[in-house]
mmCIF file with all atom_site columns, C-alpha atoms in Angstrom:
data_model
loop_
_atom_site.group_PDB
_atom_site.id
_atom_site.type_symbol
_atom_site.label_atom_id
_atom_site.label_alt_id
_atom_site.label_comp_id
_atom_site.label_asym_id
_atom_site.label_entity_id
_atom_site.label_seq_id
_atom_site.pdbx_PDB_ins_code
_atom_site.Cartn_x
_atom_site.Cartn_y
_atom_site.Cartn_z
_atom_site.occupancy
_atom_site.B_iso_or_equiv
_atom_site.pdbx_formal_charge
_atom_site.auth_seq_id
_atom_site.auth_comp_id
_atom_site.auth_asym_id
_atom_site.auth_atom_id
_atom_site.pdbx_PDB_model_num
ATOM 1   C CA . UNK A 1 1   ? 149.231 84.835 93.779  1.00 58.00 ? 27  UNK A CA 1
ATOM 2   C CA . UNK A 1 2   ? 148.150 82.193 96.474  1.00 57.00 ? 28  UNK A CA 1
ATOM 3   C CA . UNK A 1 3   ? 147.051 82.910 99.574  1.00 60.00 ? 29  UNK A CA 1
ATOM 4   C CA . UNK A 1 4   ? 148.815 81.982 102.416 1.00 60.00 ? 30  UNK A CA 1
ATOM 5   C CA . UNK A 1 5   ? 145.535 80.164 104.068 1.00 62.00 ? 31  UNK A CA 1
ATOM 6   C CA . UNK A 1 6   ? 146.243 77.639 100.176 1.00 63.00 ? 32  UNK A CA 1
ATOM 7   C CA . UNK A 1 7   ? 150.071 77.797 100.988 1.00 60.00 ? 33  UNK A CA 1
ATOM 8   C CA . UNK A 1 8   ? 149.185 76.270 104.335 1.00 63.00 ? 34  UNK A CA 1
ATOM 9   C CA . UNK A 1 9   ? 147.089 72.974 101.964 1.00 60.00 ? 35  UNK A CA 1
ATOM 10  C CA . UNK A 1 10  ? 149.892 73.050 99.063  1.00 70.00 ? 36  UNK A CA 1
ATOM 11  C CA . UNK A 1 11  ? 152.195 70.776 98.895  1.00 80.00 ? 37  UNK A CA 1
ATOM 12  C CA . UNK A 1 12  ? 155.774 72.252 98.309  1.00 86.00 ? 38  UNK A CA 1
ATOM 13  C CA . UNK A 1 13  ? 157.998 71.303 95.465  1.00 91.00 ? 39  UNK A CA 1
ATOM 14  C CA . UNK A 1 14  ? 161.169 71.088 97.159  1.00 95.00 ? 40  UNK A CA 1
ATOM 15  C CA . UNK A 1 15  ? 162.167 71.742 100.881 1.00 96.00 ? 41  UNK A CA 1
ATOM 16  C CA . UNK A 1 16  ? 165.136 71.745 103.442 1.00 96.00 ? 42  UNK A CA 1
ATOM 17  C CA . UNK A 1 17  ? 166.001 72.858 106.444 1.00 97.00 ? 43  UNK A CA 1
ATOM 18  C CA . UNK A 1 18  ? 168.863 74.445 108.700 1.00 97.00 ? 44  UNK A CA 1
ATOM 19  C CA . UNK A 1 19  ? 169.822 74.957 112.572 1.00 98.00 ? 45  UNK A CA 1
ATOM 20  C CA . UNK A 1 20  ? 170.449 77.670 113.681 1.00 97.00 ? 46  UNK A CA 1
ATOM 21  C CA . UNK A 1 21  ? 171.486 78.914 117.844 1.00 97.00 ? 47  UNK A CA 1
ATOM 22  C CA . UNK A 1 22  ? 170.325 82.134 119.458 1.00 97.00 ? 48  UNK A CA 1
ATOM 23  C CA . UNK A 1 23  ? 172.914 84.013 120.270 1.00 97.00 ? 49  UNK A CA 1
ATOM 24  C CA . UNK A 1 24  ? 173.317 86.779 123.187 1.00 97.00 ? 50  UNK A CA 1
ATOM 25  C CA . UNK A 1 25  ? 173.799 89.910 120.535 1.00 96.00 ? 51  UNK A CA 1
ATOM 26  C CA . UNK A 1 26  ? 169.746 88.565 118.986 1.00 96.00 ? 52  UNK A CA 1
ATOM 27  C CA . UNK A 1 27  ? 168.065 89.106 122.831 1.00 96.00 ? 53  UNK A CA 1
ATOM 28  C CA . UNK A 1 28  ? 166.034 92.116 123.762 1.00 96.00 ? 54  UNK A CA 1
ATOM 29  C CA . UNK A 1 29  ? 165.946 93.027 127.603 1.00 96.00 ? 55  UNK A CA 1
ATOM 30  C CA . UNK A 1 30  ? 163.222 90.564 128.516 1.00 95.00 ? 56  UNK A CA 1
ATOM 31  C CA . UNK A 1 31  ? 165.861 88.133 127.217 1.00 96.00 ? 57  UNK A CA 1
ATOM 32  C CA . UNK A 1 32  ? 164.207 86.484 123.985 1.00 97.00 ? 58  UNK A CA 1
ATOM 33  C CA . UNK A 1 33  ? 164.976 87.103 120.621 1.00 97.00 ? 59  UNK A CA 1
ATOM 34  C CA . UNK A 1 34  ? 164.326 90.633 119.097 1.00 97.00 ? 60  UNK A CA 1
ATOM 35  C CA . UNK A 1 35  ? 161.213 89.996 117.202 1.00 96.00 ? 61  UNK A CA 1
ATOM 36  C CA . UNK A 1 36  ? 163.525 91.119 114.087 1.00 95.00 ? 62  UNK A CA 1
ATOM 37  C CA . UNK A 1 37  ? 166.002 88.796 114.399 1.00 96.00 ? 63  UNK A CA 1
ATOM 38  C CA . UNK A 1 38  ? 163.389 86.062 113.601 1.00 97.00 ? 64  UNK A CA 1
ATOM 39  C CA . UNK A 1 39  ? 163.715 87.189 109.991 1.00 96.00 ? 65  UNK A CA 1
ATOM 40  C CA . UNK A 1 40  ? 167.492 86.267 109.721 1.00 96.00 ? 66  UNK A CA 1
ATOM 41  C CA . UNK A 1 41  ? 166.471 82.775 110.350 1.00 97.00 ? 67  UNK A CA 1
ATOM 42  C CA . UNK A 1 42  ? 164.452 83.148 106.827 1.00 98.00 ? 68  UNK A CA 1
ATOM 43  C CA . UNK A 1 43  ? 167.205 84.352 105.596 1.00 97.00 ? 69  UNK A CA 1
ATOM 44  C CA . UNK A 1 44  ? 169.592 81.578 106.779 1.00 96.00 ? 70  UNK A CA 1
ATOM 45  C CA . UNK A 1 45  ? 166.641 79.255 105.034 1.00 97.00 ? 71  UNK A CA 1
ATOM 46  C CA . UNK A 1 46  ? 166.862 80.811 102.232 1.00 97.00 ? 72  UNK A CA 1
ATOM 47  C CA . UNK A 1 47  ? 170.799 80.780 101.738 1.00 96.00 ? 73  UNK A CA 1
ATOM 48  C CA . UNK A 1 48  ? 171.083 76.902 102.491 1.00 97.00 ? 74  UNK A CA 1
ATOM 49  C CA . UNK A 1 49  ? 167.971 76.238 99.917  1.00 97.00 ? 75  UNK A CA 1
ATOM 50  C CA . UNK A 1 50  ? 170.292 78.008 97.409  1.00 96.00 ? 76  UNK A CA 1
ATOM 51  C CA . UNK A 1 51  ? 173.180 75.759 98.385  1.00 95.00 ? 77  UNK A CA 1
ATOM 52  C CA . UNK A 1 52  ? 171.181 72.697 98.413  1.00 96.00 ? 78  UNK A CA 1
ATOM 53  C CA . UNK A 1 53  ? 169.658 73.110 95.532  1.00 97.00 ? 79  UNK A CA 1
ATOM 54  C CA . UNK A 1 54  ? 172.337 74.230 93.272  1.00 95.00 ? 80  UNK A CA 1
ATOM 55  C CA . UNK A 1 55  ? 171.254 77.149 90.783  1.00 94.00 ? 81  UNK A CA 1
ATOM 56  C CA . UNK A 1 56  ? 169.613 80.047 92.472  1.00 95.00 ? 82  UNK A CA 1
ATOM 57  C CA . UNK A 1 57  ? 172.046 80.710 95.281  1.00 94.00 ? 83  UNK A CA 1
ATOM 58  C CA . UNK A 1 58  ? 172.317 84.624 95.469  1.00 93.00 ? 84  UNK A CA 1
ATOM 59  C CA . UNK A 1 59  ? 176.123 84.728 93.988  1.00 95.00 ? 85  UNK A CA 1
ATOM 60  C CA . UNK A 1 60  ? 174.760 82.389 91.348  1.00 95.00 ? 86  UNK A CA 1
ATOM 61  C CA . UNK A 1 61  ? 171.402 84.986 90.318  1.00 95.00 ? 87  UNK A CA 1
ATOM 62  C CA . UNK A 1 62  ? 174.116 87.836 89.847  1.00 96.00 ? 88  UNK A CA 1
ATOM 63  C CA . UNK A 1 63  ? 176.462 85.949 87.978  1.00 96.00 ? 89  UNK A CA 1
ATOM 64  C CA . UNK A 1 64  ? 173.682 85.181 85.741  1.00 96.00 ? 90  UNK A CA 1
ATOM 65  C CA . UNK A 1 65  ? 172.965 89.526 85.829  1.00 97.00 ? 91  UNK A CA 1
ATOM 66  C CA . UNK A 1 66  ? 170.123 89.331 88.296  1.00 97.00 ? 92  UNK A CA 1
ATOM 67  C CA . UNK A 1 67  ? 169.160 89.999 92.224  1.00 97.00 ? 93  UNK A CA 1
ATOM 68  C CA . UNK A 1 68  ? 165.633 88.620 93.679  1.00 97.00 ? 94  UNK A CA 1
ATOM 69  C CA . UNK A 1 69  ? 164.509 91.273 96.510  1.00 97.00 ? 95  UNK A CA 1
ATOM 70  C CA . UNK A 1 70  ? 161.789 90.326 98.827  1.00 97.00 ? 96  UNK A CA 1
ATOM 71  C CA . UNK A 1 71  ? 158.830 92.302 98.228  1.00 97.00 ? 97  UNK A CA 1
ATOM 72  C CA . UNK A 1 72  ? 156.406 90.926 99.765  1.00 97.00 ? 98  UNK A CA 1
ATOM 73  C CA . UNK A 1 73  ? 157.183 89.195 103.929 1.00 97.00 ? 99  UNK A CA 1
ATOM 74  C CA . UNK A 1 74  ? 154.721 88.041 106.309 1.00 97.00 ? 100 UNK A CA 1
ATOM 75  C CA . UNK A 1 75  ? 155.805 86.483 109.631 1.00 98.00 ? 101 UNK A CA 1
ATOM 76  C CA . UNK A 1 76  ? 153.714 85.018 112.142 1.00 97.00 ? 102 UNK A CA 1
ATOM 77  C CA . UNK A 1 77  ? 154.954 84.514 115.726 1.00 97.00 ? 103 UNK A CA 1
ATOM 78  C CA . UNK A 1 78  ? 154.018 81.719 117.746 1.00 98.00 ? 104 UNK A CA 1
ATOM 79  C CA . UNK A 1 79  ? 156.500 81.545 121.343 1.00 97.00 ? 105 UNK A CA 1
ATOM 80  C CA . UNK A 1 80  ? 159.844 82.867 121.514 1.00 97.00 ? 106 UNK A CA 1
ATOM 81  C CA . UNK A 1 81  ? 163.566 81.639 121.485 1.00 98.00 ? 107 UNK A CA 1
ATOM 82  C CA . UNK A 1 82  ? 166.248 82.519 124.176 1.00 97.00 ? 108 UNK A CA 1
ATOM 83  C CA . UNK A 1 83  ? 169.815 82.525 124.856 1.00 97.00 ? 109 UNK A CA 1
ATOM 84  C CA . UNK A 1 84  ? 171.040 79.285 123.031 1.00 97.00 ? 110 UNK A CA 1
ATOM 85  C CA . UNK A 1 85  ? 167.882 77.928 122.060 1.00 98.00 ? 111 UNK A CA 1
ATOM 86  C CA . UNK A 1 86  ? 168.402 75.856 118.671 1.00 98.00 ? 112 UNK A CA 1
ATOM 87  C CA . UNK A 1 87  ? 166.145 76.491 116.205 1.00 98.00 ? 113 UNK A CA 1
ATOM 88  C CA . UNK A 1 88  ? 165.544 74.243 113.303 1.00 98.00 ? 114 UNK A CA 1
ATOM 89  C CA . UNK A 1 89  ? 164.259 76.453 110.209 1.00 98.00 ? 115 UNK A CA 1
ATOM 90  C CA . UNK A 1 90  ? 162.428 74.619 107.226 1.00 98.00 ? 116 UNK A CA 1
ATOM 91  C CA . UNK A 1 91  ? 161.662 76.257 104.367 1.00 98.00 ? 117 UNK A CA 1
ATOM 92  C CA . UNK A 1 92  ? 159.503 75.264 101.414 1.00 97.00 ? 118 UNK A CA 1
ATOM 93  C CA . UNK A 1 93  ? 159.722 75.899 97.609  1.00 97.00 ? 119 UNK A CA 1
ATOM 94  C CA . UNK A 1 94  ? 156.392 76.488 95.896  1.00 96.00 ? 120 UNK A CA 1
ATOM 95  C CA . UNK A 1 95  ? 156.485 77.227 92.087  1.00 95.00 ? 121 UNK A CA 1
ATOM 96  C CA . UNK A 1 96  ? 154.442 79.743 90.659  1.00 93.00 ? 122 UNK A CA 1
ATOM 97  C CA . UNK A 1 97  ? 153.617 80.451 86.789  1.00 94.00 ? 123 UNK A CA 1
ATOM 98  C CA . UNK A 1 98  ? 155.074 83.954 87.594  1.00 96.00 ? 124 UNK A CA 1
ATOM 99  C CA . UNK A 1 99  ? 158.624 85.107 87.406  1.00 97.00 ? 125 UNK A CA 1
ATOM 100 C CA . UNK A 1 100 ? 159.054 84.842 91.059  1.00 97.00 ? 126 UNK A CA 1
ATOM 101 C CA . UNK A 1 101 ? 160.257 82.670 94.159  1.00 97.00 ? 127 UNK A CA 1
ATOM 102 C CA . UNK A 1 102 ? 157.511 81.612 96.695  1.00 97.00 ? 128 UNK A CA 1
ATOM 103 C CA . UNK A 1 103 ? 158.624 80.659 100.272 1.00 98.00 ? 129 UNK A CA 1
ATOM 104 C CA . UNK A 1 104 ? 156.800 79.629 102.982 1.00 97.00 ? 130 UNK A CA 1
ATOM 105 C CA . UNK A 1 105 ? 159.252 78.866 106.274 1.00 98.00 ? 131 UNK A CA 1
ATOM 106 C CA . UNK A 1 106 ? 158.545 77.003 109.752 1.00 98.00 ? 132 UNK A CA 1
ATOM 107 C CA . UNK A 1 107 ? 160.678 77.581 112.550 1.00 98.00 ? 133 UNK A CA 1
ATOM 108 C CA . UNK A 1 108 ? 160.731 75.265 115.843 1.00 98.00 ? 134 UNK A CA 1
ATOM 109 C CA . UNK A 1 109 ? 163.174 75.063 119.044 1.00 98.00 ? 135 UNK A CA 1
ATOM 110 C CA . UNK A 1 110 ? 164.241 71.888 118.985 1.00 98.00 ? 136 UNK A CA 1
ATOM 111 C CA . UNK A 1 111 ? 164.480 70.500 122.338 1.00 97.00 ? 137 UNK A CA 1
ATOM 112 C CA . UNK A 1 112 ? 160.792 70.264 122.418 1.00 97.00 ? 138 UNK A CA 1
ATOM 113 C CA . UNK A 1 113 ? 159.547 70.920 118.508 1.00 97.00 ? 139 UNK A CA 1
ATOM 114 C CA . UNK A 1 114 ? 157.638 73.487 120.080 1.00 98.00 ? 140 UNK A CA 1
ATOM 115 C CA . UNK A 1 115 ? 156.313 75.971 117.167 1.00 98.00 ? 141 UNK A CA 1
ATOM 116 C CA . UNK A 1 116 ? 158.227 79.250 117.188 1.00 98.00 ? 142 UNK A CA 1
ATOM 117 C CA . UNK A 1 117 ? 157.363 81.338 114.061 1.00 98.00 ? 143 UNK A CA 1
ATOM 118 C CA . UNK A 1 118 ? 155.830 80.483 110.418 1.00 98.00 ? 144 UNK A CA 1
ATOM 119 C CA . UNK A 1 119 ? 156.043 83.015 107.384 1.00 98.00 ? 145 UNK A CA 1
ATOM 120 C CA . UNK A 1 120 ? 156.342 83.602 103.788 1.00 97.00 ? 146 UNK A CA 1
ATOM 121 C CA . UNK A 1 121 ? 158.081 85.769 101.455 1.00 98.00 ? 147 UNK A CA 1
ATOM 122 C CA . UNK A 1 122 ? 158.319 86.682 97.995  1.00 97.00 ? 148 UNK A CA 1
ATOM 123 C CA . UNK A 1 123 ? 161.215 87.364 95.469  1.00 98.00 ? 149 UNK A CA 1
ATOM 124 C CA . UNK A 1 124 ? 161.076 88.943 92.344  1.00 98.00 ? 150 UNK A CA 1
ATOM 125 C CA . UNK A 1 125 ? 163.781 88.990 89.905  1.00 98.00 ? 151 UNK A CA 1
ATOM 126 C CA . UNK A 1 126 ? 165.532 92.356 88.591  1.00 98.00 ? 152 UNK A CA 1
ATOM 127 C CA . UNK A 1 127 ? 168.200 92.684 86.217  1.00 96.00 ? 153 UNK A CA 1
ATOM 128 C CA . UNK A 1 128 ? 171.522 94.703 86.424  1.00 93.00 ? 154 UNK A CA 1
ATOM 129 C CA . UNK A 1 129 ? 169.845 97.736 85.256  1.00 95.00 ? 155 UNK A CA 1
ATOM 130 C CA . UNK A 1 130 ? 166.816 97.648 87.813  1.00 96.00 ? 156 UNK A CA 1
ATOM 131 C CA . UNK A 1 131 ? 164.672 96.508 85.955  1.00 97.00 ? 157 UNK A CA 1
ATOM 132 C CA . UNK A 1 132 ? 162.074 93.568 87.263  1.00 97.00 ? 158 UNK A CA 1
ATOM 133 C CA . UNK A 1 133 ? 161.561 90.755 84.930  1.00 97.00 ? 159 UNK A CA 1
ATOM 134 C CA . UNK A 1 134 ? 158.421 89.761 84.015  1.00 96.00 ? 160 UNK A CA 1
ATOM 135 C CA . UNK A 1 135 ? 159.407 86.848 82.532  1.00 97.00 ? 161 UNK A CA 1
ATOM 136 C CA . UNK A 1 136 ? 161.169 83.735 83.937  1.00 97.00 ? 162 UNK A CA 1
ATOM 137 C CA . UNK A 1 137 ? 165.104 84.680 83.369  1.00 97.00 ? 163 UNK A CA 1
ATOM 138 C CA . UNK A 1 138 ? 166.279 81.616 81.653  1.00 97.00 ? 164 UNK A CA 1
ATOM 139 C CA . UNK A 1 139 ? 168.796 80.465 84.429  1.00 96.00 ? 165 UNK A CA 1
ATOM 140 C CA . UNK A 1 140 ? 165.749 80.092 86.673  1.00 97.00 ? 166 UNK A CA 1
ATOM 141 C CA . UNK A 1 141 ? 164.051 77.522 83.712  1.00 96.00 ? 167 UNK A CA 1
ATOM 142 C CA . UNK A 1 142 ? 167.294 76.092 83.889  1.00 96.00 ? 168 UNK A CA 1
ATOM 143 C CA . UNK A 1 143 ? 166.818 75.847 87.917  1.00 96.00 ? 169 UNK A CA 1
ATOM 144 C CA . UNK A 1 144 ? 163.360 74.706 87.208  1.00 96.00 ? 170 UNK A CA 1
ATOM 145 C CA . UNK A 1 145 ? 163.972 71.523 84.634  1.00 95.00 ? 171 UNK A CA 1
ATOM 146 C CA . UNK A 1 146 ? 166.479 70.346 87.031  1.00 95.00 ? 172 UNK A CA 1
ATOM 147 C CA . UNK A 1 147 ? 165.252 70.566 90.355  1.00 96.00 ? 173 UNK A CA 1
ATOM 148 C CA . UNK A 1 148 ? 161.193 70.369 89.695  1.00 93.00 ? 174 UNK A CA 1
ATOM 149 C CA . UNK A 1 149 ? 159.536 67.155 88.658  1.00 76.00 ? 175 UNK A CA 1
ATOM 150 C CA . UNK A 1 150 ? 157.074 67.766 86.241  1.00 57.00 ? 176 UNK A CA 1
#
């Protein structure tokens, strides 16, 4: 697995990236975003790269009899959001030999671009059963051969 220090030089395969407002429930009492709630944006990332890039949505993984749990999350933060800051969340693709999905994500407010948070996670796929694949499930090749330019 890649470090996060060669994430930072890679190049990723495929990217996008989503808005997303602070709302009042996501504040702790100093008035900024709960340092937890930083992780939903990930995870608002990571639902719109599944819509934008048709074939590994969640719904889409368990028709196909899988689920891809994080097992691995590493967040890094940089200054905070408040009340009804926008943040604009871009995530990055990068492939790995591995039967597993490699993020890396930055997050910015965007009235000034100022750097709010940076991270990565990884996904591994497990079947219906519980098992974890060790192989690349063959809707994920599919993904692959359509979305990645070889």
């Amino acid at each position: 697995m890649r470090s996060r220090k060669e994430l930072e030089n890679m190049e990723a395969a495929l990217s996008c990236s989503v808005e997303s407002r602070v709302r009042f429930s996501e504040l702790d009492p100093m008035c900024v975003m709960w340092h937890g709630n930083y992780l939903r944006l990930f995870e608002d990332a990571r639902e719109e790269f599944g819509r934008r890039f048709d074939g590994i949505g969640y719904m889409q993984m368990y028709e196909a009899g899988f689920t891809a749990p994080v097992v691995d999350l590493h967040i890094s933060y940089h200054s905070p959001l408040a009340m009804n800051d926008c943040a604009v969340i871009e995530i990055s693709y990068y492939p790995e030999a591995a039967a597993r999905l490699r993020f890396g994500y930055k997050v910015s407010r965007k009235s000034d671009g100022m750097p709010v948070c940076s991270g990565e996670s990884t996904q591994v796929f497990v079947d219906t059963e519980g098992n974890m694949s060790l192989v690349k499930p063959e809707f994920f090749k599919d993904w692959e051969k359509k979305w990645l330019k070889a």
